[in-house]
C-alpha cells in the first residue's frame, strides 16, 4: 500500500476527541501504554472475522466494523468485564477510502457507546480479515467463568435466540431479525451486574446447545433445558415449531449470554432485573448427570438434529 493509502487509514482510524485517562499513549507509536486501575484485573479477548467465513462477501463495511467489535465486547460481557480498549488488525485487498470510512464508523459506533478506545493496530494488504483484541476491567477475583456451575443452579439466557440464524438462512427477513445478525448488542450491562450473582457465564456465538455445553463440560455437570421456555423473536411465531426450536438451539451469531445462578442468588437476580437493558429468561436447571438434555414442558424429550457451527469440522 502507498503512503497515501496509509494516510487515509490514519485519517479514518483517529478516534475524534477520545482520550481515556488510563491511556498514557495511544495510536501512533510502536506500542500503546495503558494503566489498569488498582483492585482490578485485565480481561483480554480476541476474535477474527474472515470474509466469506464469518460474514458474507457482500456485507456492508459499516456492519463488518460494528460486528468485529461487537463479538469481542460480547466475550468481555461473558466475563463480567467493563470494556476499556481495543487493538485492531485489518487485512484488506486494497485501501478504498469510502470502504475504510464506513468500516471505521462501524467500529467507533460501538466503542463510543461503551466509552472504549482504539489504542493501536496494524493494516496489511491481503484477503479481507479483521482481528480485534478487546481489553476490559473486572474487580480482582470477580471474572465470570465457565467453570462455576453447580447442580441445582438455574440456567438463564438474555434477549432472544435464533434471530441471527434465521437472517443467515433466509433472504428478506424483517428488520428486527436482520439487526440481530448485523448489529448484535453485547450484553455488557448484564455481565457487570452478574459479577456477584452468576456462578458461570458464556456468550452464545455458536448456538445455545454448543455453548451451554462448554459451561457444563468446564463445570463437570449437566443440565435439563425446557424448550418451551426458550425466548424467541416475535417473528418466530410464523415458523413451524421444529424450525424455530432448531434455530433457537443451534444457530450461532446471537451473542446473547447464557448464565447459571445458584438458588441462593435468585432473589438478588430478581432485584437487578429492572436495571438490565434486556430481558433474562430462565430456561432450565443444572444437574449432576454429565449430559445436556432438552425436554418439552410435559417431560418428553426433544432431540436436536445437529450441534452448532464448528470450525474445521467436515
Ligand atoms: Mg465467547
Short mmCIF file of C-alpha atoms and ligand atoms in Angstrom, two decimals:
data_model
loop_
_atom_site.label_atom_id
_atom_site.label_comp_id
_atom_site.label_asym_id
_atom_site.label_seq_id
_atom_site.Cartn_x
_atom_site.Cartn_y
_atom_site.Cartn_z
CA UNK A 1 0.00 0.00 0.00
CA UNK A 2 1.22 3.50 -0.81
CA UNK A 3 1.90 6.17 1.76
CA UNK A 4 -1.25 7.94 0.62
CA UNK A 5 -3.31 4.88 1.46
CA UNK A 6 -1.77 4.71 4.90
CA UNK A 7 -2.60 8.36 5.44
CA UNK A 8 -6.22 7.55 4.57
CA UNK A 9 -6.14 4.86 7.24
CA UNK A 10 -4.64 7.27 9.74
CA UNK A 11 -7.37 9.75 8.89
CA UNK A 12 -10.19 7.30 9.50
CA UNK A 13 -8.79 5.46 12.49
CA UNK A 14 -8.25 8.56 14.54
CA UNK A 15 -10.98 8.44 17.21
CA UNK A 16 -12.07 12.07 17.47
CA UNK A 17 -11.91 13.56 20.98
CA UNK A 18 -11.41 10.15 22.58
CA UNK A 19 -8.76 10.14 25.26
CA UNK A 20 -9.41 7.88 28.23
CA UNK A 21 -7.42 8.86 31.30
CA UNK A 22 -5.98 5.34 31.59
CA UNK A 23 -4.40 5.63 28.10
CA UNK A 24 -0.90 7.07 28.56
CA UNK A 25 -0.03 6.62 24.88
CA UNK A 26 -2.49 5.56 22.16
CA UNK A 27 -2.32 5.07 18.38
CA UNK A 28 0.86 6.19 16.60
CA UNK A 29 3.87 4.76 18.45
CA UNK A 30 5.42 1.30 18.40
CA UNK A 31 3.14 0.29 21.23
CA UNK A 32 0.33 1.64 23.39
CA UNK A 33 0.87 2.47 27.09
CA UNK A 34 -2.09 1.98 29.45
CA UNK A 35 -2.92 1.75 33.15
CA UNK A 36 -5.09 -0.84 34.91
CA UNK A 37 -6.91 0.65 37.94
CA UNK A 38 -5.93 -0.59 41.42
CA UNK A 39 -8.02 -3.51 42.59
CA UNK A 40 -8.94 -4.62 39.06
CA UNK A 41 -7.77 -7.37 36.73
CA UNK A 42 -7.44 -7.13 32.97
CA UNK A 43 -9.66 -9.39 30.83
CA UNK A 44 -8.41 -9.89 27.26
CA UNK A 45 -10.39 -11.40 24.38
CA UNK A 46 -9.58 -11.75 20.68
CA UNK A 47 -11.68 -12.74 17.69
CA UNK A 48 -11.05 -12.80 13.95
CA UNK A 49 -13.72 -12.31 11.29
CA UNK A 50 -12.81 -13.60 7.82
CA UNK A 51 -14.71 -12.57 4.70
CA UNK A 52 -16.74 -15.48 3.32
CA UNK A 53 -16.44 -17.42 6.57
CA UNK A 54 -17.77 -15.17 9.34
CA UNK A 55 -19.65 -12.72 7.13
CA UNK A 56 -20.90 -12.90 3.51
CA UNK A 57 -18.55 -11.26 0.99
CA UNK A 58 -21.22 -8.62 0.18
CA UNK A 59 -21.54 -7.43 3.83
CA UNK A 60 -21.54 -3.64 4.22
CA UNK A 61 -18.25 -2.25 5.59
CA UNK A 62 -20.08 -0.47 8.46
CA UNK A 63 -21.57 -3.81 9.53
CA UNK A 64 -18.18 -5.58 9.35
CA UNK A 65 -16.62 -2.88 11.54
CA UNK A 66 -19.50 -2.97 14.02
CA UNK A 67 -19.56 -6.73 14.31
CA UNK A 68 -15.78 -7.10 14.67
CA UNK A 69 -16.03 -5.00 17.84
CA UNK A 70 -19.38 -6.47 18.98
CA UNK A 71 -18.20 -10.08 19.07
CA UNK A 72 -15.20 -9.12 21.19
CA UNK A 73 -17.20 -6.95 23.59
CA UNK A 74 -19.59 -9.89 23.89
CA UNK A 75 -16.71 -12.01 25.17
CA UNK A 76 -15.87 -9.29 27.71
CA UNK A 77 -19.56 -9.25 28.75
CA UNK A 78 -19.46 -13.01 29.31
CA UNK A 79 -16.52 -12.45 31.69
CA UNK A 80 -18.32 -9.67 33.58
CA UNK A 81 -15.78 -7.12 32.33
CA UNK A 82 -16.22 -3.44 31.56
CA UNK A 83 -14.66 -2.54 28.15
CA UNK A 84 -11.66 -0.19 28.14
CA UNK A 85 -9.53 -0.52 25.00
CA UNK A 86 -9.23 -2.41 21.72
CA UNK A 87 -6.47 -3.06 19.22
CA UNK A 88 -7.37 -3.78 15.60
CA UNK A 89 -5.60 -5.66 12.81
CA UNK A 90 -7.13 -5.09 9.38
CA UNK A 91 -6.11 -7.01 6.26
CA UNK A 92 -7.76 -5.89 3.00
CA UNK A 93 -7.20 -6.40 -0.72
CA UNK A 94 -6.92 -2.66 -1.44
CA UNK A 95 -7.36 0.57 0.51
CA UNK A 96 -10.58 2.19 -0.74
CA UNK A 97 -11.29 5.44 1.06
CA UNK A 98 -15.09 5.03 1.14
CA UNK A 99 -14.84 1.44 2.41
CA UNK A 100 -12.41 2.39 5.20
CA UNK A 101 -14.52 5.40 6.20
CA UNK A 102 -17.66 3.25 6.56
CA UNK A 103 -15.80 0.40 8.28
CA UNK A 104 -14.27 2.72 10.87
CA UNK A 105 -17.67 4.34 11.51
CA UNK A 106 -18.98 0.89 12.44
CA UNK A 107 -16.00 0.27 14.75
CA UNK A 108 -16.34 3.61 16.50
CA UNK A 109 -20.14 3.41 16.88
CA UNK A 110 -19.79 0.64 19.46
CA UNK A 111 -16.60 1.97 21.05
CA UNK A 112 -18.29 5.30 21.74
CA UNK A 113 -21.31 3.57 23.26
CA UNK A 114 -19.09 1.90 25.85
CA UNK A 115 -16.52 4.70 26.24
CA UNK A 116 -13.82 2.37 24.92
CA UNK A 117 -10.77 3.50 22.96
CA UNK A 118 -8.86 2.17 19.95
CA UNK A 119 -5.25 2.25 21.15
CA UNK A 120 -3.34 0.59 18.32
CA UNK A 121 -3.31 -1.87 15.47
CA UNK A 122 -1.99 -2.85 12.11
CA UNK A 123 -3.08 -2.68 8.48
CA UNK A 124 -1.86 -5.09 5.82
CA UNK A 125 -2.72 -5.98 2.24
CA UNK A 126 -4.33 -9.38 1.77
CA UNK A 127 -7.71 -11.14 1.86
CA UNK A 128 -10.32 -9.23 3.85
CA UNK A 129 -9.92 -10.20 7.50
CA UNK A 130 -10.45 -8.27 10.74
CA UNK A 131 -8.93 -9.19 14.09
CA UNK A 132 -9.86 -7.26 17.22
CA UNK A 133 -8.39 -7.69 20.66
CA UNK A 134 -10.54 -6.21 23.41
CA UNK A 135 -9.37 -5.34 26.93
CA UNK A 136 -11.66 -4.80 29.90
CA UNK A 137 -11.59 -4.49 33.68
CA UNK A 138 -13.10 -6.70 36.33
CA UNK A 139 -12.68 -6.41 40.13
CA UNK A 140 -9.97 -8.80 41.38
CA UNK A 141 -11.24 -12.39 41.54
CA UNK A 142 -14.67 -11.49 40.16
CA UNK A 143 -14.36 -12.52 36.49
CA UNK A 144 -17.26 -14.75 35.45
CA UNK A 145 -16.03 -18.10 34.19
CA UNK A 146 -17.43 -21.21 32.52
CA UNK A 147 -16.41 -23.48 35.37
CA UNK A 148 -18.59 -22.43 38.31
CA UNK A 149 -21.97 -24.08 37.61
CA UNK A 150 -23.28 -26.44 40.34
CA UNK A 151 -26.22 -28.90 40.39
CA UNK A 152 -29.41 -27.04 41.30
CA UNK A 153 -28.33 -23.74 39.73
CA UNK A 154 -30.90 -22.18 37.40
CA UNK A 155 -29.95 -21.67 33.72
CA UNK A 156 -30.78 -18.33 32.10
CA UNK A 157 -30.35 -16.60 28.74
CA UNK A 158 -30.57 -12.92 27.79
CA UNK A 159 -32.67 -11.49 24.95
CA UNK A 160 -33.96 -13.92 22.34
CA UNK A 161 -32.41 -16.84 20.46
CA UNK A 162 -32.30 -17.84 16.80
CA UNK A 163 -32.87 -14.47 15.09
CA UNK A 164 -29.35 -14.17 13.67
CA UNK A 165 -29.57 -17.75 12.44
CA UNK A 166 -32.82 -17.04 10.61
CA UNK A 167 -31.30 -13.94 8.99
CA UNK A 168 -28.33 -16.05 7.83
CA UNK A 169 -30.53 -18.74 6.30
CA UNK A 170 -33.24 -16.58 4.65
CA UNK A 171 -33.35 -13.54 2.37
CA UNK A 172 -35.69 -10.62 3.09
CA UNK A 173 -36.23 -11.19 6.81
CA UNK A 174 -37.97 -8.42 8.85
CA UNK A 175 -35.67 -5.63 10.02
CA UNK A 176 -35.56 -6.62 13.74
CA UNK A 177 -34.36 -10.10 12.70
CA UNK A 178 -31.72 -8.72 10.33
CA UNK A 179 -30.50 -6.44 13.15
CA UNK A 180 -29.84 -9.50 15.32
CA UNK A 181 -27.33 -10.67 12.71
CA UNK A 182 -25.77 -7.38 11.59
CA UNK A 183 -25.82 -5.37 14.83
CA UNK A 184 -25.76 -7.75 17.83
CA UNK A 185 -25.88 -5.98 21.21
CA UNK A 186 -23.04 -7.07 23.51
CA UNK A 187 -24.64 -7.66 26.94
CA UNK A 188 -22.06 -5.58 28.82
CA UNK A 189 -24.51 -4.18 31.36
CA UNK A 190 -25.83 -7.66 32.20
CA UNK A 191 -22.33 -9.14 32.59
CA UNK A 192 -21.28 -6.40 35.01
CA UNK A 193 -24.41 -6.82 37.15
CA UNK A 194 -23.96 -10.62 37.18
CA UNK A 195 -20.45 -10.47 38.72
CA UNK A 196 -21.79 -11.11 42.21
CA UNK A 197 -24.81 -13.22 41.19
CA UNK A 198 -23.97 -15.75 38.44
CA UNK A 199 -21.94 -18.93 39.05
CA UNK A 200 -20.90 -19.34 35.38
CA UNK A 201 -21.43 -17.50 32.09
CA UNK A 202 -20.68 -17.71 28.35
CA UNK A 203 -21.72 -15.75 25.29
CA UNK A 204 -23.70 -17.60 22.64
CA UNK A 205 -21.68 -17.42 19.45
CA UNK A 206 -22.12 -21.00 18.19
CA UNK A 207 -25.67 -21.77 19.36
CA UNK A 208 -27.16 -22.36 22.82
CA UNK A 209 -26.67 -26.15 22.75
CA UNK A 210 -22.97 -25.91 21.87
CA UNK A 211 -22.18 -23.00 24.19
CA UNK A 212 -24.15 -24.24 27.21
CA UNK A 213 -22.26 -27.50 26.75
CA UNK A 214 -18.99 -25.57 27.22
CA UNK A 215 -20.21 -24.41 30.65
CA UNK A 216 -21.32 -27.95 31.55
CA UNK A 217 -18.02 -29.54 30.48
CA UNK A 218 -15.89 -26.96 32.32
CA UNK A 219 -18.08 -27.28 35.42
CA UNK A 220 -18.35 -31.10 35.32
CA UNK A 221 -22.15 -31.03 35.44
CA UNK A 222 -25.19 -31.49 33.17
CA UNK A 223 -28.43 -29.59 32.58
CA UNK A 224 -32.06 -30.01 31.60
CA UNK A 225 -33.49 -27.26 29.38
CA UNK A 226 -37.23 -26.85 28.79
CA UNK A 227 -37.52 -25.97 25.08
CA UNK A 228 -40.95 -24.39 25.68
CA UNK A 229 -39.23 -21.74 27.82
CA UNK A 230 -36.72 -20.67 25.14
CA UNK A 231 -37.16 -16.94 24.34
CA UNK A 232 -37.51 -16.45 20.59
CA UNK A 233 -38.15 -13.34 18.46
CA UNK A 234 -41.87 -12.48 17.97
CA UNK A 235 -41.43 -13.11 14.23
CA UNK A 236 -40.72 -16.81 15.00
CA UNK A 237 -44.46 -17.38 15.58
CA UNK A 238 -44.74 -17.62 11.78
CA UNK A 239 -42.25 -20.53 11.61
CA UNK A 240 -43.14 -24.14 12.24
CA UNK A 241 -42.21 -25.23 15.75
CA UNK A 242 -39.40 -27.54 14.76
CA UNK A 243 -37.63 -24.93 12.60
CA UNK A 244 -37.98 -22.32 15.37
CA UNK A 245 -36.60 -24.63 18.07
CA UNK A 246 -33.78 -25.81 15.85
CA UNK A 247 -32.69 -22.22 15.16
CA UNK A 248 -33.01 -21.21 18.82
CA UNK A 249 -30.87 -24.14 19.96
CA UNK A 250 -28.27 -24.48 17.23
CA UNK A 251 -27.92 -21.23 15.27
CA UNK A 252 -24.90 -19.11 16.15
CA UNK A 253 -24.27 -15.38 15.99
CA UNK A 254 -26.90 -14.22 18.51
CA UNK A 255 -24.26 -13.04 21.03
CA UNK A 256 -26.68 -13.34 23.92
CA UNK A 257 -25.39 -14.51 27.32
CA UNK A 258 -26.14 -17.90 28.87
CA UNK A 259 -25.51 -18.00 32.63
CA UNK A 260 -26.21 -20.04 35.73
CA UNK A 261 -27.45 -18.71 39.07
CA UNK A 262 -27.34 -20.54 42.43
CA UNK A 263 -30.75 -20.84 44.16
CA UNK A 264 -29.39 -18.61 46.95
CA UNK A 265 -28.90 -15.76 44.44
CA UNK A 266 -32.27 -15.94 42.65
CA UNK A 267 -33.71 -13.14 44.82
CA UNK A 268 -30.69 -10.97 44.03
CA UNK A 269 -31.25 -11.61 40.31
CA UNK A 270 -34.92 -10.56 40.64
CA UNK A 271 -33.78 -7.32 42.27
CA UNK A 272 -31.38 -6.34 39.45
CA UNK A 273 -33.79 -7.28 36.62
CA UNK A 274 -35.13 -3.75 36.30
CA UNK A 275 -31.59 -2.39 35.86
CA UNK A 276 -30.91 -4.72 32.93
CA UNK A 277 -31.25 -3.40 29.38
CA UNK A 278 -32.73 -6.68 28.10
CA UNK A 279 -34.97 -9.48 29.37
CA UNK A 280 -33.45 -12.54 31.04
CA UNK A 281 -35.33 -15.84 30.86
CA UNK A 282 -34.98 -18.95 32.98
CA UNK A 283 -34.76 -21.96 30.66
CA UNK A 284 -33.60 -24.87 32.79
CA UNK A 285 -31.63 -26.27 35.68
CA UNK A 286 -28.11 -27.65 36.22
CA UNK A 287 -27.98 -31.36 37.13
CA UNK A 288 -25.33 -33.76 38.39
CA UNK A 289 -25.71 -36.03 35.31
CA UNK A 290 -22.94 -35.23 32.82
CA UNK A 291 -25.26 -34.52 29.90
CA UNK A 292 -27.36 -31.77 28.37
CA UNK A 293 -30.98 -32.79 27.90
CA UNK A 294 -33.78 -30.93 26.15
CA UNK A 295 -37.38 -31.54 27.19
CA UNK A 296 -40.87 -30.28 26.46
CA UNK A 297 -42.91 -28.97 29.38
CA UNK A 298 -44.55 -32.39 29.85
CA UNK A 299 -41.12 -34.01 30.38
CA UNK A 300 -40.89 -35.73 26.98
CA UNK A 301 -37.51 -35.50 25.28
CA UNK A 302 -36.63 -33.13 22.41
CA UNK A 303 -33.80 -34.38 20.19
CA UNK A 304 -31.68 -31.90 18.23
CA UNK A 305 -30.70 -32.90 14.70
CA UNK A 306 -27.20 -31.35 14.84
CA UNK A 307 -24.90 -29.19 17.00
CA UNK A 308 -23.76 -25.58 16.50
CA UNK A 309 -21.23 -24.37 13.96
CA UNK A 310 -17.72 -25.70 14.44
CA UNK A 311 -14.66 -24.56 12.57
CA UNK A 312 -12.52 -27.24 10.89
CA UNK A 313 -15.33 -29.81 11.15
CA UNK A 314 -16.08 -31.74 7.96
MG1 LIG B 1 -17.20 -16.36 23.64
#
